[in-house]
Every structure is written in C-alpha cells, then in structure tokens.
Amino acid sequence: MPEFKTWFSTSPFRSDILDDRVALVTGGGSGIGFEVARQLGLHGAALVLMGRREGFLRDASEALTREGIRVVFVAGDVRKPDDCGRCVRTAVECYGFLNVVVNSAAGMFPASMGETLSSNGFKTVLDIDVMGTYNMNIAALPELKKTGQSVIINITVPRHFLEGRNWWVGHMQSAKAAITTMSHAQAKEWAEYGIRVCNVGPGNIADTPAQLKTGSSQGISSQSKKVTKDGIPAFAGSPLGRMGRSFEIGMAAVFLCVSEYVTAETLVVDGGWWLGGEPASPPRERVGSLTRANEARSRGFRPSDAQRQSKL
C-alpha cells in the first residue's frame, strides 16, 4: 500500500487559489481566528486582522509576515459599529476592495445560567457574538456588494450546541443559534448581490485558548495524557476519537471561499461529536448473536402480552 497522506496537516488547494481575495478576520489575533487567517493568507489572500488586543494583533501580523503573507491589523471592538467601519475602510484603503469576511470574535466562559451567569454576562456574550457579527457584516456590505463575488463565514458551533445539549454554555449556545439563523436570512437577502453567507462549526479543537477556559489542559497537545499516534489529544466524545486541529478549520474556510454554489450552509468540523461518542450498546461483537437469540421471541410477542405487562 502507498504511504497515505495525513490530511489534517496537508492542504489539497493550490497556494494561489485565493490570490484574488481580501479577507477581514475578526478575532484574528489568536486561536481559531488566527489559523483561519493564516490559511487564507497562505493560499494567496491579503488579510486585515481585527481584535481588541493590539499586542496580540501585532505579534500575529509579524508571524504572518514572516510567512510571506500580506497583512495589516486594526485594533477595535466588534460591539462598536464605528470600529467595524474603520476596519472595512482599512481593507479598502490598503488593498482596493474587500470580498471575504470571517467573523471569529466571540465570548465564552463556563457558567450556570441564573447562578454564576449574570444577566450582564449573558448580554456580553450576545453583544460580542451576535451584535458583533451583525455590526461587521453591515459595515462590510457596501464593499462586498461592489465585488459581486463575496463570502461571509461565521465561526459558529456544531449542531448539538444549537439543540441545547451542552452543559454550562447556555449564553454561547443562544448566541450561536442566533448567528446561524441570521446567516440564513442574510444569505437569502444578499444572494442577488453575489454574496454568500456560510458558517463553520468547529468541534473540540486542540491547542486553543478555549481549551484552557474549561479549566483543563487535556486539550493542549503537550500536556495531554492520551494522544493519537500523530500527537493529537484523544477525545472519546467524538466517533473519530480525537480532537480537531485549527488547520482543519482553516481548510473549511478555504473550501467555502471557493465553493461558489454553497450558501446558507453550516460546515461542521467536529469529528462527529454532535452524534455522540458513547460506547456502542450492545458491543459490536454481541450484536449478531443477540439478534439471532431474540428474533423468535420478538416475533411471538403479541399485543395481549403488552397488556398483561401494563397491569403488573
């Protein structure tokens, strides 16, 4: 057999595939936002990074520049429409146009609703996530319309968050549900301008600040007690048995940039986490024997048998 490629670290795309794109990435100074920006840049896009921490943005920009990526940064808060407008103007002043927006800025911290999560804390997350996404998209809309071939990518969540199945993140689940619905409306309303609106839903991604917010370091590769043969932290919660890498989220963003017939879609990159990773019941090796043993009994089970059981 051939030596198979490890696609979690190998790009299938040409390095110049995005050389006609200018991408504005909020939350681009660290974590998933930084890697998404990096992958867009490594595939040819010019970048504008936005975030609240100027030091992080400067460090990120210097790192990207060393890789030959064109990048500028704007320190600002997505909760402020004026800051979003200033970031859009910077993109146009530096590069002449804007045709990709990635909304990665977000707020999250584990909290129990009505107990450790105050009304102000809930509002803060919604302001950053929902209003921040709306503010940036509205600020960018006039420039996106000019190109006639633009895409907005929101970093959201896998579907089980939207169904409220995760503990202690009710604020984030509420915010991402709003963003997902908003993206559908914007995709429909703005399609005539050549603007597509999509989402990427990362699962448990190793080596990101979000992993440390949970209070555990098991998602940090260098500190994880159990890793795959490739050194990625194991994760029993997903059928694939491991955490994801920021690189894989970056690849999803590149894919959506060049997929001209995909809009109003959420691309979930979570190793099947939304399905659950609990052990099979019954175990695989017992399935066949159990089926054969119980087939005759199940065929002979009459409605009268169920009625007798209900009277016990």
PDB file of C-alpha atoms in Angstrom:
ATOM      1  CA  MET A   1       0.000   0.000   0.000  1.00  0.00           C
ATOM      2  CA  PRO A   2       1.112   3.614  -0.506  1.00  0.00           C
ATOM      3  CA  GLU A   3       2.004   5.882   2.379  1.00  0.00           C
ATOM      4  CA  PHE A   4      -1.255   7.720   2.887  1.00  0.00           C
ATOM      5  CA  LYS A   5      -1.305  11.489   3.313  1.00  0.00           C
ATOM      6  CA  THR A   6      -2.327  12.947   6.662  1.00  0.00           C
ATOM      7  CA  TRP A   7      -4.955  15.415   5.520  1.00  0.00           C
ATOM      8  CA  PHE A   8      -5.254  17.070   8.924  1.00  0.00           C
ATOM      9  CA  SER A   9      -1.976  18.835   8.077  1.00  0.00           C
ATOM     10  CA  THR A  10      -1.886  18.773   4.256  1.00  0.00           C
ATOM     11  CA  SER A  11      -3.695  21.329   2.111  1.00  0.00           C
ATOM     12  CA  PRO A  12      -5.360  19.989  -1.053  1.00  0.00           C
ATOM     13  CA  PHE A  13      -5.556  23.508  -2.503  1.00  0.00           C
ATOM     14  CA  ARG A  14      -3.168  25.453  -4.735  1.00  0.00           C
ATOM     15  CA  SER A  15      -1.148  28.078  -2.866  1.00  0.00           C
ATOM     16  CA  ASP A  16      -2.513  30.848  -5.142  1.00  0.00           C
ATOM     17  CA  ILE A  17      -6.161  29.807  -5.137  1.00  0.00           C
ATOM     18  CA  LEU A  18      -7.194  32.895  -3.118  1.00  0.00           C
ATOM     19  CA  ASP A  19      -4.901  35.476  -4.704  1.00  0.00           C
ATOM     20  CA  ASP A  20      -7.967  37.477  -5.776  1.00  0.00           C
ATOM     21  CA  ARG A  21      -9.324  37.711  -2.233  1.00  0.00           C
ATOM     22  CA  VAL A  22      -9.014  40.273   0.546  1.00  0.00           C
ATOM     23  CA  ALA A  23     -10.133  38.777   3.846  1.00  0.00           C
ATOM     24  CA  LEU A  24     -11.105  40.611   7.017  1.00  0.00           C
ATOM     25  CA  VAL A  25     -10.901  38.301  10.037  1.00  0.00           C
ATOM     26  CA  THR A  26     -12.250  39.327  13.431  1.00  0.00           C
ATOM     27  CA  GLY A  27     -10.679  37.627  16.416  1.00  0.00           C
ATOM     28  CA  GLY A  28      -7.707  37.041  14.133  1.00  0.00           C
ATOM     29  CA  GLY A  29      -5.024  37.585  16.742  1.00  0.00           C
ATOM     30  CA  SER A  30      -5.193  34.148  18.350  1.00  0.00           C
ATOM     31  CA  GLY A  31      -6.838  30.730  18.404  1.00  0.00           C
ATOM     32  CA  ILE A  32      -9.013  29.525  15.564  1.00  0.00           C
ATOM     33  CA  GLY A  33      -9.311  33.021  14.109  1.00  0.00           C
ATOM     34  CA  PHE A  34      -5.553  33.302  13.702  1.00  0.00           C
ATOM     35  CA  GLU A  35      -5.224  29.922  11.979  1.00  0.00           C
ATOM     36  CA  VAL A  36      -8.150  30.633   9.655  1.00  0.00           C
ATOM     37  CA  ALA A  37      -6.498  33.919   8.701  1.00  0.00           C
ATOM     38  CA  ARG A  38      -3.154  32.143   8.266  1.00  0.00           C
ATOM     39  CA  GLN A  39      -4.573  29.528   5.922  1.00  0.00           C
ATOM     40  CA  LEU A  40      -6.394  32.137   3.850  1.00  0.00           C
ATOM     41  CA  GLY A  41      -3.130  34.057   3.619  1.00  0.00           C
ATOM     42  CA  LEU A  42      -1.033  31.007   2.762  1.00  0.00           C
ATOM     43  CA  HIS A  43      -3.418  30.400  -0.122  1.00  0.00           C
ATOM     44  CA  GLY A  44      -2.956  33.897  -1.518  1.00  0.00           C
ATOM     45  CA  ALA A  45      -5.418  36.187   0.275  1.00  0.00           C
ATOM     46  CA  ALA A  46      -4.428  39.588   1.631  1.00  0.00           C
ATOM     47  CA  LEU A  47      -5.502  39.990   5.253  1.00  0.00           C
ATOM     48  CA  VAL A  48      -6.907  42.504   7.693  1.00  0.00           C
ATOM     49  CA  LEU A  49      -6.936  41.260  11.280  1.00  0.00           C
ATOM     50  CA  MET A  50      -9.226  42.826  13.858  1.00  0.00           C
ATOM     51  CA  GLY A  51      -9.303  42.309  17.621  1.00  0.00           C
ATOM     52  CA  ARG A  52      -9.328  44.186  20.901  1.00  0.00           C
ATOM     53  CA  ARG A  53      -5.751  43.382  21.962  1.00  0.00           C
ATOM     54  CA  GLU A  54      -3.269  45.339  19.872  1.00  0.00           C
ATOM     55  CA  GLY A  55      -0.290  43.380  21.193  1.00  0.00           C
ATOM     56  CA  PHE A  56      -1.767  40.085  20.050  1.00  0.00           C
ATOM     57  CA  LEU A  57      -2.580  41.543  16.649  1.00  0.00           C
ATOM     58  CA  ARG A  58       0.935  42.895  16.223  1.00  0.00           C
ATOM     59  CA  ASP A  59       2.508  39.554  17.145  1.00  0.00           C
ATOM     60  CA  ALA A  60       0.128  37.697  14.836  1.00  0.00           C
ATOM     61  CA  SER A  61       0.824  40.068  11.960  1.00  0.00           C
ATOM     62  CA  GLU A  62       4.582  39.729  12.397  1.00  0.00           C
ATOM     63  CA  ALA A  63       4.288  35.937  12.374  1.00  0.00           C
ATOM     64  CA  LEU A  64       2.178  36.006   9.222  1.00  0.00           C
ATOM     65  CA  THR A  65       4.503  38.453   7.509  1.00  0.00           C
ATOM     66  CA  ARG A  66       7.419  36.087   8.117  1.00  0.00           C
ATOM     67  CA  GLU A  67       5.477  33.504   6.105  1.00  0.00           C
ATOM     68  CA  GLY A  68       5.158  35.884   3.179  1.00  0.00           C
ATOM     69  CA  ILE A  69       1.527  36.830   3.864  1.00  0.00           C
ATOM     70  CA  ARG A  70       0.236  40.348   3.174  1.00  0.00           C
ATOM     71  CA  VAL A  71      -1.396  41.571   6.385  1.00  0.00           C
ATOM     72  CA  VAL A  72      -2.423  44.683   8.287  1.00  0.00           C
ATOM     73  CA  PHE A  73      -4.294  44.920  11.574  1.00  0.00           C
ATOM     74  CA  VAL A  74      -6.835  47.172  13.231  1.00  0.00           C
ATOM     75  CA  ALA A  75      -7.386  47.220  16.982  1.00  0.00           C
ATOM     76  CA  GLY A  76     -11.097  47.532  17.626  1.00  0.00           C
ATOM     77  CA  ASP A  77     -14.223  46.132  19.245  1.00  0.00           C
ATOM     78  CA  VAL A  78     -16.855  44.429  17.063  1.00  0.00           C
ATOM     79  CA  ARG A  79     -19.508  45.639  19.502  1.00  0.00           C
ATOM     80  CA  LYS A  80     -18.852  49.159  18.187  1.00  0.00           C
ATOM     81  CA  PRO A  81     -20.162  49.824  14.656  1.00  0.00           C
ATOM     82  CA  ASP A  82     -17.639  52.643  14.167  1.00  0.00           C
ATOM     83  CA  ASP A  83     -14.741  50.256  14.837  1.00  0.00           C
ATOM     84  CA  CYS A  84     -16.145  47.811  12.305  1.00  0.00           C
ATOM     85  CA  GLY A  85     -16.469  50.577   9.730  1.00  0.00           C
ATOM     86  CA  ARG A  86     -12.883  51.664  10.372  1.00  0.00           C
ATOM     87  CA  CYS A  87     -11.672  48.117   9.790  1.00  0.00           C
ATOM     88  CA  VAL A  88     -13.542  47.863   6.482  1.00  0.00           C
ATOM     89  CA  ARG A  89     -12.121  51.213   5.343  1.00  0.00           C
ATOM     90  CA  THR A  90      -8.618  49.995   6.188  1.00  0.00           C
ATOM     91  CA  ALA A  91      -9.105  46.939   3.978  1.00  0.00           C
ATOM     92  CA  VAL A  92     -10.208  49.053   1.029  1.00  0.00           C
ATOM     93  CA  GLU A  93      -7.504  51.699   1.553  1.00  0.00           C
ATOM     94  CA  CYS A  94      -4.764  49.060   1.714  1.00  0.00           C
ATOM     95  CA  TYR A  95      -5.930  46.613  -0.954  1.00  0.00           C
ATOM     96  CA  GLY A  96      -8.605  48.350  -3.026  1.00  0.00           C
ATOM     97  CA  PHE A  97     -11.542  46.075  -2.202  1.00  0.00           C
ATOM     98  CA  LEU A  98     -12.961  43.537   0.274  1.00  0.00           C
ATOM     99  CA  ASN A  99     -14.630  40.241  -0.637  1.00  0.00           C
ATOM    100  CA  VAL A 100     -14.206  37.893   2.358  1.00  0.00           C
ATOM    101  CA  VAL A 101     -15.344  38.474   5.942  1.00  0.00           C
ATOM    102  CA  VAL A 102     -14.690  35.906   8.674  1.00  0.00           C
ATOM    103  CA  ASN A 103     -16.478  36.519  11.973  1.00  0.00           C
ATOM    104  CA  SER A 104     -14.402  34.686  14.575  1.00  0.00           C
ATOM    105  CA  ALA A 105     -14.545  37.118  17.503  1.00  0.00           C
ATOM    106  CA  ALA A 106     -16.533  35.519  20.320  1.00  0.00           C
ATOM    107  CA  GLY A 107     -17.040  35.404  24.054  1.00  0.00           C
ATOM    108  CA  MET A 108     -17.313  32.228  26.124  1.00  0.00           C
ATOM    109  CA  PHE A 109     -16.779  31.096  29.705  1.00  0.00           C
ATOM    110  CA  PRO A 110     -18.343  28.145  31.550  1.00  0.00           C
ATOM    111  CA  ALA A 111     -21.224  29.344  33.734  1.00  0.00           C
ATOM    112  CA  SER A 112     -24.537  28.165  35.148  1.00  0.00           C
ATOM    113  CA  MET A 113     -27.480  30.206  33.926  1.00  0.00           C
ATOM    114  CA  GLY A 114     -29.107  32.205  36.714  1.00  0.00           C
ATOM    115  CA  GLU A 115     -26.355  31.242  39.160  1.00  0.00           C
ATOM    116  CA  THR A 116     -22.774  32.006  38.113  1.00  0.00           C
ATOM    117  CA  LEU A 117     -24.006  33.528  34.840  1.00  0.00           C
ATOM    118  CA  SER A 118     -25.395  37.005  35.462  1.00  0.00           C
ATOM    119  CA  SER A 119     -27.638  38.963  33.132  1.00  0.00           C
ATOM    120  CA  ASN A 120     -24.687  41.175  32.305  1.00  0.00           C
ATOM    121  CA  GLY A 121     -22.517  38.160  31.481  1.00  0.00           C
ATOM    122  CA  PHE A 122     -25.228  36.746  29.228  1.00  0.00           C
ATOM    123  CA  LYS A 123     -25.620  40.106  27.490  1.00  0.00           C
ATOM    124  CA  THR A 124     -21.868  40.478  26.996  1.00  0.00           C
ATOM    125  CA  VAL A 125     -21.622  37.195  25.089  1.00  0.00           C
ATOM    126  CA  LEU A 126     -24.618  38.065  22.920  1.00  0.00           C
ATOM    127  CA  ASP A 127     -23.215  41.529  22.248  1.00  0.00           C
ATOM    128  CA  ILE A 128     -19.846  40.176  21.100  1.00  0.00           C
ATOM    129  CA  ASP A 129     -21.150  37.200  19.157  1.00  0.00           C
ATOM    130  CA  VAL A 130     -24.470  38.330  17.705  1.00  0.00           C
ATOM    131  CA  MET A 131     -24.209  42.104  17.562  1.00  0.00           C
ATOM    132  CA  GLY A 132     -20.518  41.895  16.684  1.00  0.00           C
ATOM    133  CA  THR A 133     -21.273  39.648  13.721  1.00  0.00           C
ATOM    134  CA  TYR A 134     -24.167  41.847  12.633  1.00  0.00           C
ATOM    135  CA  ASN A 135     -22.151  45.053  13.006  1.00  0.00           C
ATOM    136  CA  MET A 136     -19.272  43.735  10.913  1.00  0.00           C
ATOM    137  CA  ASN A 137     -21.484  42.301   8.194  1.00  0.00           C
ATOM    138  CA  ILE A 138     -23.467  45.519   7.876  1.00  0.00           C
ATOM    139  CA  ALA A 139     -20.285  47.600   7.812  1.00  0.00           C
ATOM    140  CA  ALA A 140     -18.819  45.381   5.087  1.00  0.00           C
ATOM    141  CA  LEU A 141     -21.993  45.068   2.999  1.00  0.00           C
ATOM    142  CA  PRO A 142     -21.427  48.068   0.675  1.00  0.00           C
ATOM    143  CA  GLU A 143     -17.929  46.870  -0.235  1.00  0.00           C
ATOM    144  CA  LEU A 144     -18.972  43.227  -0.565  1.00  0.00           C
ATOM    145  CA  LYS A 145     -21.722  44.270  -2.973  1.00  0.00           C
ATOM    146  CA  LYS A 146     -19.208  46.019  -5.233  1.00  0.00           C
ATOM    147  CA  THR A 147     -17.257  42.854  -5.999  1.00  0.00           C
ATOM    148  CA  GLY A 148     -20.283  40.735  -6.909  1.00  0.00           C
ATOM    149  CA  GLN A 149     -18.438  37.646  -5.684  1.00  0.00           C
ATOM    150  CA  SER A 150     -18.085  37.701  -1.901  1.00  0.00           C
ATOM    151  CA  VAL A 151     -18.474  35.385   1.053  1.00  0.00           C
ATOM    152  CA  ILE A 152     -19.110  35.824   4.762  1.00  0.00           C
ATOM    153  CA  ILE A 153     -18.007  32.976   7.029  1.00  0.00           C
ATOM    154  CA  ASN A 154     -19.195  32.893  10.621  1.00  0.00           C
ATOM    155  CA  ILE A 155     -17.418  30.660  13.131  1.00  0.00           C
ATOM    156  CA  THR A 156     -20.314  29.050  14.993  1.00  0.00           C
ATOM    157  CA  VAL A 157     -20.780  25.612  16.616  1.00  0.00           C
ATOM    158  CA  PRO A 158     -21.773  22.016  15.829  1.00  0.00           C
ATOM    159  CA  ARG A 159     -25.484  21.307  15.854  1.00  0.00           C
ATOM    160  CA  HIS A 160     -25.734  19.743  19.326  1.00  0.00           C
ATOM    161  CA  PHE A 161     -24.946  23.156  20.831  1.00  0.00           C
ATOM    162  CA  LEU A 162     -27.847  24.619  18.885  1.00  0.00           C
ATOM    163  CA  GLU A 163     -30.097  21.960  20.393  1.00  0.00           C
ATOM    164  CA  GLY A 164     -29.018  22.958  23.905  1.00  0.00           C
ATOM    165  CA  ARG A 165     -27.302  19.641  24.650  1.00  0.00           C
ATOM    166  CA  ASN A 166     -24.088  21.007  26.182  1.00  0.00           C
ATOM    167  CA  TRP A 167     -23.614  21.947  29.817  1.00  0.00           C
ATOM    168  CA  TRP A 168     -22.705  25.404  31.145  1.00  0.00           C
ATOM    169  CA  VAL A 169     -22.643  27.265  27.818  1.00  0.00           C
ATOM    170  CA  GLY A 170     -26.229  28.488  27.577  1.00  0.00           C
ATOM    171  CA  HIS A 171     -25.048  32.000  26.717  1.00  0.00           C
ATOM    172  CA  MET A 172     -22.865  30.777  23.874  1.00  0.00           C
ATOM    173  CA  GLN A 173     -25.482  28.329  22.590  1.00  0.00           C
ATOM    174  CA  SER A 174     -28.069  31.115  22.477  1.00  0.00           C
ATOM    175  CA  ALA A 175     -25.696  33.442  20.650  1.00  0.00           C
ATOM    176  CA  LYS A 176     -24.606  30.890  18.054  1.00  0.00           C
ATOM    177  CA  ALA A 177     -28.201  29.854  17.388  1.00  0.00           C
ATOM    178  CA  ALA A 178     -28.989  33.495  16.642  1.00  0.00           C
ATOM    179  CA  ILE A 179     -25.964  33.829  14.343  1.00  0.00           C
ATOM    180  CA  THR A 180     -26.878  30.667  12.456  1.00  0.00           C
ATOM    181  CA  THR A 181     -30.429  31.873  11.850  1.00  0.00           C
ATOM    182  CA  MET A 182     -29.210  35.350  10.939  1.00  0.00           C
ATOM    183  CA  SER A 183     -26.796  33.853   8.424  1.00  0.00           C
ATOM    184  CA  HIS A 184     -29.672  32.120   6.655  1.00  0.00           C
ATOM    185  CA  ALA A 185     -31.606  35.373   6.392  1.00  0.00           C
ATOM    186  CA  GLN A 186     -28.581  37.293   5.126  1.00  0.00           C
ATOM    187  CA  ALA A 187     -27.747  34.554   2.618  1.00  0.00           C
ATOM    188  CA  LYS A 188     -31.244  34.857   1.170  1.00  0.00           C
ATOM    189  CA  GLU A 189     -31.448  38.651   1.193  1.00  0.00           C
ATOM    190  CA  TRP A 190     -27.948  39.263  -0.179  1.00  0.00           C
ATOM    191  CA  ALA A 191     -27.694  36.491  -2.773  1.00  0.00           C
ATOM    192  CA  GLU A 192     -28.684  38.878  -5.567  1.00  0.00           C
ATOM    193  CA  TYR A 193     -25.519  40.875  -4.800  1.00  0.00           C
ATOM    194  CA  GLY A 194     -23.318  37.825  -5.255  1.00  0.00           C
ATOM    195  CA  ILE A 195     -22.756  37.499  -1.507  1.00  0.00           C
ATOM    196  CA  ARG A 196     -22.776  34.045   0.052  1.00  0.00           C
ATOM    197  CA  VAL A 197     -23.129  33.598   3.824  1.00  0.00           C
ATOM    198  CA  CYS A 198     -21.983  30.374   5.473  1.00  0.00           C
ATOM    199  CA  ASN A 199     -20.906  29.053   8.860  1.00  0.00           C
ATOM    200  CA  VAL A 200     -18.174  26.753  10.097  1.00  0.00           C
ATOM    201  CA  GLY A 201     -18.924  24.792  13.267  1.00  0.00           C
ATOM    202  CA  PRO A 202     -15.687  23.684  14.957  1.00  0.00           C
ATOM    203  CA  GLY A 203     -15.783  20.831  17.415  1.00  0.00           C
ATOM    204  CA  ASN A 204     -13.274  20.289  20.217  1.00  0.00           C
ATOM    205  CA  ILE A 205     -10.152  21.908  18.746  1.00  0.00           C
ATOM    206  CA  ALA A 206      -6.822  21.219  20.446  1.00  0.00           C
ATOM    207  CA  ASP A 207      -4.283  23.880  21.410  1.00  0.00           C
ATOM    208  CA  THR A 208      -6.685  26.820  21.516  1.00  0.00           C
ATOM    209  CA  PRO A 209      -7.480  29.328  24.288  1.00  0.00           C
ATOM    210  CA  ALA A 210     -10.976  27.816  24.544  1.00  0.00           C
ATOM    211  CA  GLN A 211      -9.433  24.581  25.831  1.00  0.00           C
ATOM    212  CA  LEU A 212      -7.898  26.420  28.779  1.00  0.00           C
ATOM    213  CA  LYS A 213     -11.160  28.204  29.635  1.00  0.00           C
ATOM    214  CA  THR A 214     -12.659  24.859  30.613  1.00  0.00           C
ATOM    215  CA  GLY A 215     -10.125  24.579  33.443  1.00  0.00           C
ATOM    216  CA  SER A 216      -8.454  21.533  31.909  1.00  0.00           C
ATOM    217  CA  SER A 217      -5.216  21.223  29.964  1.00  0.00           C
ATOM    218  CA  GLN A 218      -6.138  17.909  28.334  1.00  0.00           C
ATOM    219  CA  GLY A 219      -6.805  19.729  25.070  1.00  0.00           C
ATOM    220  CA  ILE A 220      -3.236  21.043  24.966  1.00  0.00           C
ATOM    221  CA  SER A 221      -1.168  18.544  22.990  1.00  0.00           C
ATOM    222  CA  SER A 222       1.992  18.932  25.053  1.00  0.00           C
ATOM    223  CA  GLN A 223       0.104  18.310  28.303  1.00  0.00           C
ATOM    224  CA  SER A 224      -2.428  15.695  27.224  1.00  0.00           C
ATOM    225  CA  LYS A 225      -2.103  12.320  28.929  1.00  0.00           C
ATOM    226  CA  LYS A 226      -3.542  10.475  25.947  1.00  0.00           C
ATOM    227  CA  VAL A 227      -2.767  11.335  22.343  1.00  0.00           C
ATOM    228  CA  THR A 228      -3.117   9.671  18.949  1.00  0.00           C
ATOM    229  CA  LYS A 229      -0.115   8.324  17.068  1.00  0.00           C
ATOM    230  CA  ASP A 230       0.073  11.744  15.419  1.00  0.00           C
ATOM    231  CA  GLY A 231       0.281  13.521  18.767  1.00  0.00           C
ATOM    232  CA  ILE A 232      -3.260  14.936  18.753  1.00  0.00           C
ATOM    233  CA  PRO A 233      -5.150  14.797  22.076  1.00  0.00           C
ATOM    234  CA  ALA A 234      -7.602  11.911  22.198  1.00  0.00           C
ATOM    235  CA  PHE A 235     -11.290  12.731  22.668  1.00  0.00           C
ATOM    236  CA  ALA A 236     -13.754   9.980  23.494  1.00  0.00           C
ATOM    237  CA  GLY A 237     -16.694  12.307  22.869  1.00  0.00           C
ATOM    238  CA  SER A 238     -16.396  12.008  19.080  1.00  0.00           C
ATOM    239  CA  PRO A 239     -16.621   8.848  16.946  1.00  0.00           C
ATOM    240  CA  LEU A 240     -13.243   9.679  15.357  1.00  0.00           C
ATOM    241  CA  GLY A 241     -11.699   9.558  18.813  1.00  0.00           C
ATOM    242  CA  ARG A 242      -9.597  12.711  18.697  1.00  0.00           C
ATOM    243  CA  MET A 243      -9.757  16.457  18.897  1.00  0.00           C
ATOM    244  CA  GLY A 244      -9.516  18.577  15.800  1.00  0.00           C
ATOM    245  CA  ARG A 245      -6.772  20.958  14.736  1.00  0.00           C
ATOM    246  CA  SER A 246      -7.147  24.640  13.884  1.00  0.00           C
ATOM    247  CA  PHE A 247      -5.667  23.773  10.488  1.00  0.00           C
ATOM    248  CA  GLU A 248      -8.793  21.755   9.718  1.00  0.00           C
ATOM    249  CA  ILE A 249     -10.999  24.759  10.428  1.00  0.00           C
ATOM    250  CA  GLY A 250      -8.781  26.819   8.147  1.00  0.00           C
ATOM    251  CA  MET A 251      -9.261  24.279   5.368  1.00  0.00           C
ATOM    252  CA  ALA A 252     -13.025  24.504   5.794  1.00  0.00           C
ATOM    253  CA  ALA A 253     -12.806  28.282   5.372  1.00  0.00           C
ATOM    254  CA  VAL A 254     -10.690  27.971   2.220  1.00  0.00           C
ATOM    255  CA  PHE A 255     -13.184  25.452   0.826  1.00  0.00           C
ATOM    256  CA  LEU A 256     -16.119  27.800   1.431  1.00  0.00           C
ATOM    257  CA  CYS A 257     -14.254  30.685  -0.206  1.00  0.00           C
ATOM    258  CA  VAL A 258     -14.022  28.795  -3.493  1.00  0.00           C
ATOM    259  CA  SER A 259     -17.327  26.892  -3.388  1.00  0.00           C
ATOM    260  CA  GLU A 260     -19.456  29.267  -5.407  1.00  0.00           C
ATOM    261  CA  TYR A 261     -22.670  27.226  -5.169  1.00  0.00           C
ATOM    262  CA  VAL A 262     -22.642  26.817  -1.377  1.00  0.00           C
ATOM    263  CA  THR A 263     -24.521  29.335   0.752  1.00  0.00           C
ATOM    264  CA  ALA A 264     -26.687  29.316   3.892  1.00  0.00           C
ATOM    265  CA  GLU A 265     -24.780  26.199   4.949  1.00  0.00           C
ATOM    266  CA  THR A 266     -23.052  25.243   8.207  1.00  0.00           C
ATOM    267  CA  LEU A 267     -19.987  23.097   7.635  1.00  0.00           C
ATOM    268  CA  VAL A 268     -19.496  21.134  10.853  1.00  0.00           C
ATOM    269  CA  VAL A 269     -15.893  20.103  11.529  1.00  0.00           C
ATOM    270  CA  ASP A 270     -16.139  18.143  14.764  1.00  0.00           C
ATOM    271  CA  GLY A 271     -15.197  14.508  14.139  1.00  0.00           C
ATOM    272  CA  GLY A 272     -18.851  13.521  14.518  1.00  0.00           C
ATOM    273  CA  TRP A 273     -19.028  14.949  18.056  1.00  0.00           C
ATOM    274  CA  TRP A 274     -22.648  16.012  17.508  1.00  0.00           C
ATOM    275  CA  LEU A 275     -23.552  12.310  17.084  1.00  0.00           C
ATOM    276  CA  GLY A 276     -22.033  11.404  20.453  1.00  0.00           C
ATOM    277  CA  GLY A 277     -19.080   9.161  21.177  1.00  0.00           C
ATOM    278  CA  GLU A 278     -20.567   6.888  23.820  1.00  0.00           C
ATOM    279  CA  PRO A 279     -19.633   3.173  23.606  1.00  0.00           C
ATOM    280  CA  ALA A 280     -21.814   1.001  21.395  1.00  0.00           C
ATOM    281  CA  SER A 281     -24.610  -0.790  23.216  1.00  0.00           C
ATOM    282  CA  PRO A 282     -24.658  -3.708  22.887  1.00  0.00           C
ATOM    283  CA  PRO A 283     -20.964  -4.100  21.947  1.00  0.00           C
ATOM    284  CA  ARG A 284     -20.174  -4.793  18.298  1.00  0.00           C
ATOM    285  CA  GLU A 285     -19.165  -8.394  18.946  1.00  0.00           C
ATOM    286  CA  ARG A 286     -22.524  -9.210  20.559  1.00  0.00           C
ATOM    287  CA  VAL A 287     -24.879  -7.588  18.040  1.00  0.00           C
ATOM    288  CA  GLY A 288     -25.251 -10.587  15.755  1.00  0.00           C
ATOM    289  CA  SER A 289     -25.734 -13.169  18.493  1.00  0.00           C
ATOM    290  CA  LEU A 290     -28.278 -11.026  20.349  1.00  0.00           C
ATOM    291  CA  THR A 291     -30.301 -10.502  17.186  1.00  0.00           C
ATOM    292  CA  ARG A 292     -30.450 -14.212  16.415  1.00  0.00           C
ATOM    293  CA  ALA A 293     -31.249 -15.178  20.001  1.00  0.00           C
ATOM    294  CA  ASN A 294     -34.111 -12.711  20.366  1.00  0.00           C
ATOM    295  CA  GLU A 295     -35.638 -12.867  16.880  1.00  0.00           C
ATOM    296  CA  ALA A 296     -38.016 -15.738  17.687  1.00  0.00           C
ATOM    297  CA  ARG A 297     -39.119 -14.157  20.971  1.00  0.00           C
ATOM    298  CA  SER A 298     -39.805 -10.796  19.339  1.00  0.00           C
ATOM    299  CA  ARG A 299     -41.867 -12.388  16.548  1.00  0.00           C
ATOM    300  CA  GLY A 300     -44.053 -14.145  19.098  1.00  0.00           C
ATOM    301  CA  PHE A 301     -44.728 -11.035  21.221  1.00  0.00           C
ATOM    302  CA  ARG A 302     -48.491 -10.260  20.935  1.00  0.00           C
ATOM    303  CA  PRO A 303     -50.426  -7.133  21.929  1.00  0.00           C
ATOM    304  CA  SER A 304     -52.028  -9.168  24.724  1.00  0.00           C
ATOM    305  CA  ASP A 305     -48.543  -9.733  26.203  1.00  0.00           C
ATOM    306  CA  ALA A 306     -48.006  -5.977  26.411  1.00  0.00           C
ATOM    307  CA  GLN A 307     -51.399  -5.521  28.074  1.00  0.00           C
ATOM    308  CA  ARG A 308     -50.522  -8.071  30.745  1.00  0.00           C
ATOM    309  CA  GLN A 309     -47.235  -6.280  31.415  1.00  0.00           C
ATOM    310  CA  SER A 310     -49.022  -2.929  31.916  1.00  0.00           C
ATOM    311  CA  LYS A 311     -51.240  -4.402  34.647  1.00  0.00           C
ATOM    312  CA  LEU A 312     -48.347  -5.584  36.787  1.00  0.00           C
TER     313      LEU A 312
END
